[in-house]
Amino acid sequence: KNEVEQSPQNLTAQEGEFITINCSYSVGISALHWLQQHPGGGIVSLFMLSSGKKKHGRLIATINIQEKHSSLHITASHPRDSAVYICAVLPIQGAQKLVFGQGTRLTINP
Amino acid sequence: GAGVSQSPRYKVAKRGQDVALRCDPISGHVSLFWYQQALGQGPEFLTYFQNEAQLDKSGLPSDRFFAERPEGSVSTLKIQRTQQEDSAVYLCASSYRAGTGHVQETQYFGPGTRLLVL
C-alpha cells in the first residue's frame, strides 16, 4: 500500500463544476503539498499545508491531521484547470524527502 | 527572477549509453532535490543536496546513478549504461533554506528532462 493515496485517479467534468480531489496518507507528517503538473512535465506548487485551510483564487486546500486526509477543491472550474494534481507529504521521519501520490488527472470540458 | 532550469528537456539514448542531466537551481537556494517520475506515476525521490553535500541518496535505484553538486549550485545527475527501465521524467527542485527538522520549505520544480532509452 502506498503511503500517499489519491482519489479519483481520473476526473472529467464540465466547465463550471465544483471539483474535489482527495488525498489520504498513512504516516505522520509535518507538511503536505498540493502540486499541479501540466503536459510537458513542469510542476507548480499550489499549496503547502500543515493545518487547517488555505485559499488562493478558485483553489481551496484543507487538511485534517487527525484523520490523515487532505482535499483540494476547485470552484467554477475552467478548461485551463486541466492538469495532473499531485499530493505530496513530508513525513516527520525522513528529513526533506517528499513522498508523492500517484496524481489525479483532471480534464475540464468546455 | 529565473526559476529552476533543466537541460536537456528531452533526451533519447540507446541502451548502454551514458547520459548526464543538468539542473540549475534558483540562485541562492541551499537545497536541491532530484526526483524520477515514471509514466503515469507520481515522482519518486532520488537524492538530496544541501549546498555541495549529498545528504541523502537512498532513492538512487542502482549504482549506475550518480549525482553531484560540486560547487553547491548546479547539479548533474549521471546515469551510466542506461537501461530501458530508466526511461522517465527526471525532475529537479530547489528550496531556499535547508529546512532542518520539521521545518518545511516550499520546493520549486524545474520543467524536467524526459529521458527515453531505446
mmCIF file of C-alpha atoms in Angstrom, chain B residues 15-58:
data_model
loop_
_atom_site.group_PDB
_atom_site.id
_atom_site.type_symbol
_atom_site.label_atom_id
_atom_site.label_comp_id
_atom_site.label_asym_id
_atom_site.label_seq_id
_atom_site.Cartn_x
_atom_site.Cartn_y
_atom_site.Cartn_z
ATOM 1 C CA ARG B 15 20.579 1.228 -24.261
ATOM 2 C CA GLY B 16 24.041 1.134 -22.721
ATOM 3 C CA GLN B 17 24.801 4.792 -23.387
ATOM 4 C CA ASP B 18 25.774 7.159 -20.570
ATOM 5 C CA VAL B 19 23.698 10.315 -20.057
ATOM 6 C CA ALA B 20 24.143 13.480 -17.993
ATOM 7 C CA LEU B 21 21.215 15.636 -16.917
ATOM 8 C CA ARG B 22 21.777 19.160 -15.662
ATOM 9 C CA CYS B 23 19.874 21.208 -13.116
ATOM 10 C CA ASP B 24 20.326 24.933 -12.484
ATOM 11 C CA PRO B 25 18.537 25.776 -9.232
ATOM 12 C CA ILE B 26 17.261 29.192 -8.268
ATOM 13 C CA SER B 27 20.236 31.331 -7.313
ATOM 14 C CA GLY B 28 20.940 31.187 -3.605
ATOM 15 C CA HIS B 29 18.863 28.092 -2.934
ATOM 16 C CA VAL B 30 20.593 25.824 -0.471
ATOM 17 C CA SER B 31 18.668 22.606 -1.035
ATOM 18 C CA LEU B 32 18.420 20.672 -4.276
ATOM 19 C CA PHE B 33 16.411 17.539 -4.949
ATOM 20 C CA TRP B 34 16.255 15.049 -7.810
ATOM 21 C CA TYR B 35 13.114 13.020 -8.487
ATOM 22 C CA GLN B 36 12.238 10.340 -11.034
ATOM 23 C CA GLN B 37 8.727 10.188 -12.491
ATOM 24 C CA ALA B 38 7.720 7.143 -14.475
ATOM 25 C CA LEU B 39 4.884 7.473 -16.977
ATOM 26 C CA GLY B 40 1.537 7.779 -15.221
ATOM 27 C CA GLN B 41 3.076 7.773 -11.761
ATOM 28 C CA GLY B 42 3.906 10.378 -9.147
ATOM 29 C CA PRO B 43 7.521 11.477 -8.720
ATOM 30 C CA GLU B 44 9.824 9.449 -6.509
ATOM 31 C CA PHE B 45 12.725 10.810 -4.516
ATOM 32 C CA LEU B 46 16.216 10.069 -5.795
ATOM 33 C CA THR B 47 18.671 12.242 -3.881
ATOM 34 C CA TYR B 48 19.061 15.465 -1.896
ATOM 35 C CA PHE B 49 21.842 18.031 -1.573
ATOM 36 C CA GLN B 50 22.364 20.726 0.991
ATOM 37 C CA ASN B 51 24.876 23.033 -0.679
ATOM 38 C CA GLU B 52 27.535 20.691 -2.057
ATOM 39 C CA ALA B 53 26.869 17.916 0.436
ATOM 40 C CA GLN B 54 24.794 14.959 -0.716
ATOM 41 C CA LEU B 55 22.842 14.251 2.458
ATOM 42 C CA ASP B 56 20.553 11.526 1.176
ATOM 43 C CA LYS B 57 20.966 9.262 -1.832
ATOM 44 C CA SER B 58 18.726 6.493 -0.629
#
